[in-house]
């Protein structure tokens, strides 16, 4: 799950620094797929400081979880998964 989250934010050596989803390959276990999909949906919900992204906007994360009408226990599990992926993504984003 961490590897997949980091892969979404890998820096590209390609033209313009852009990459497509086909530029990397990463295995996501089936039980982690819903959390990974949610994390990918939240790609536009980063809070930014002077040095770049600082973390996800948890107000938006919780709103999306509420909108999905998940059982409380499942929503809590997915939120925990999101936080793990958030940290992995931030490590990748800020890697020199």
mmCIF file of C-alpha atoms in Angstrom, residues 31-77:
data_model
loop_
_atom_site.group_PDB
_atom_site.id
_atom_site.type_symbol
_atom_site.label_atom_id
_atom_site.label_comp_id
_atom_site.label_asym_id
_atom_site.label_seq_id
_atom_site.Cartn_x
_atom_site.Cartn_y
_atom_site.Cartn_z
ATOM 1 C CA UNK A 31 -7.977 -6.059 0.499
ATOM 2 C CA UNK A 32 -6.160 -2.714 0.102
ATOM 3 C CA UNK A 33 -7.640 -1.798 -3.278
ATOM 4 C CA UNK A 34 -10.661 0.199 -1.973
ATOM 5 C CA UNK A 35 -8.404 2.301 0.268
ATOM 6 C CA UNK A 36 -5.941 2.855 -2.568
ATOM 7 C CA UNK A 37 -8.745 3.916 -4.908
ATOM 8 C CA UNK A 38 -9.966 6.400 -2.316
ATOM 9 C CA UNK A 39 -6.437 7.749 -1.863
ATOM 10 C CA UNK A 40 -6.122 8.213 -5.638
ATOM 11 C CA UNK A 41 -9.481 10.043 -5.695
ATOM 12 C CA UNK A 42 -8.121 12.468 -3.082
ATOM 13 C CA UNK A 43 -5.139 13.542 -5.218
ATOM 14 C CA UNK A 44 -6.522 17.080 -5.483
ATOM 15 C CA UNK A 45 -7.030 17.501 -1.736
ATOM 16 C CA UNK A 46 -3.504 18.279 -0.560
ATOM 17 C CA UNK A 47 -2.773 21.185 1.773
ATOM 18 C CA UNK A 48 0.262 23.184 0.691
ATOM 19 C CA UNK A 49 2.780 25.238 2.629
ATOM 20 C CA UNK A 50 5.782 27.200 1.425
ATOM 21 C CA UNK A 51 7.744 23.982 0.874
ATOM 22 C CA UNK A 52 4.999 22.124 -0.973
ATOM 23 C CA UNK A 53 2.396 19.614 0.190
ATOM 24 C CA UNK A 54 2.104 19.170 3.954
ATOM 25 C CA UNK A 55 -0.713 16.638 4.132
ATOM 26 C CA UNK A 56 -4.205 15.862 2.983
ATOM 27 C CA UNK A 57 -7.122 18.101 3.891
ATOM 28 C CA UNK A 58 -8.808 15.830 6.438
ATOM 29 C CA UNK A 59 -12.056 17.793 6.157
ATOM 30 C CA UNK A 60 -12.258 16.657 2.536
ATOM 31 C CA UNK A 61 -11.147 13.112 3.376
ATOM 32 C CA UNK A 62 -13.825 12.750 6.050
ATOM 33 C CA UNK A 63 -16.477 14.294 3.777
ATOM 34 C CA UNK A 64 -15.705 11.728 1.074
ATOM 35 C CA UNK A 65 -15.807 8.884 3.593
ATOM 36 C CA UNK A 66 -19.169 10.146 4.881
ATOM 37 C CA UNK A 67 -20.524 10.432 1.334
ATOM 38 C CA UNK A 68 -19.657 6.787 0.711
ATOM 39 C CA UNK A 69 -21.920 5.814 3.653
ATOM 40 C CA UNK A 70 -19.521 3.176 4.907
ATOM 41 C CA UNK A 71 -20.029 1.432 8.242
ATOM 42 C CA UNK A 72 -18.132 3.346 10.946
ATOM 43 C CA UNK A 73 -15.585 0.573 11.513
ATOM 44 C CA UNK A 74 -14.782 0.335 7.788
ATOM 45 C CA UNK A 75 -14.512 4.127 7.458
ATOM 46 C CA UNK A 76 -12.093 4.169 10.408
ATOM 47 C CA UNK A 77 -9.983 1.440 8.762
#
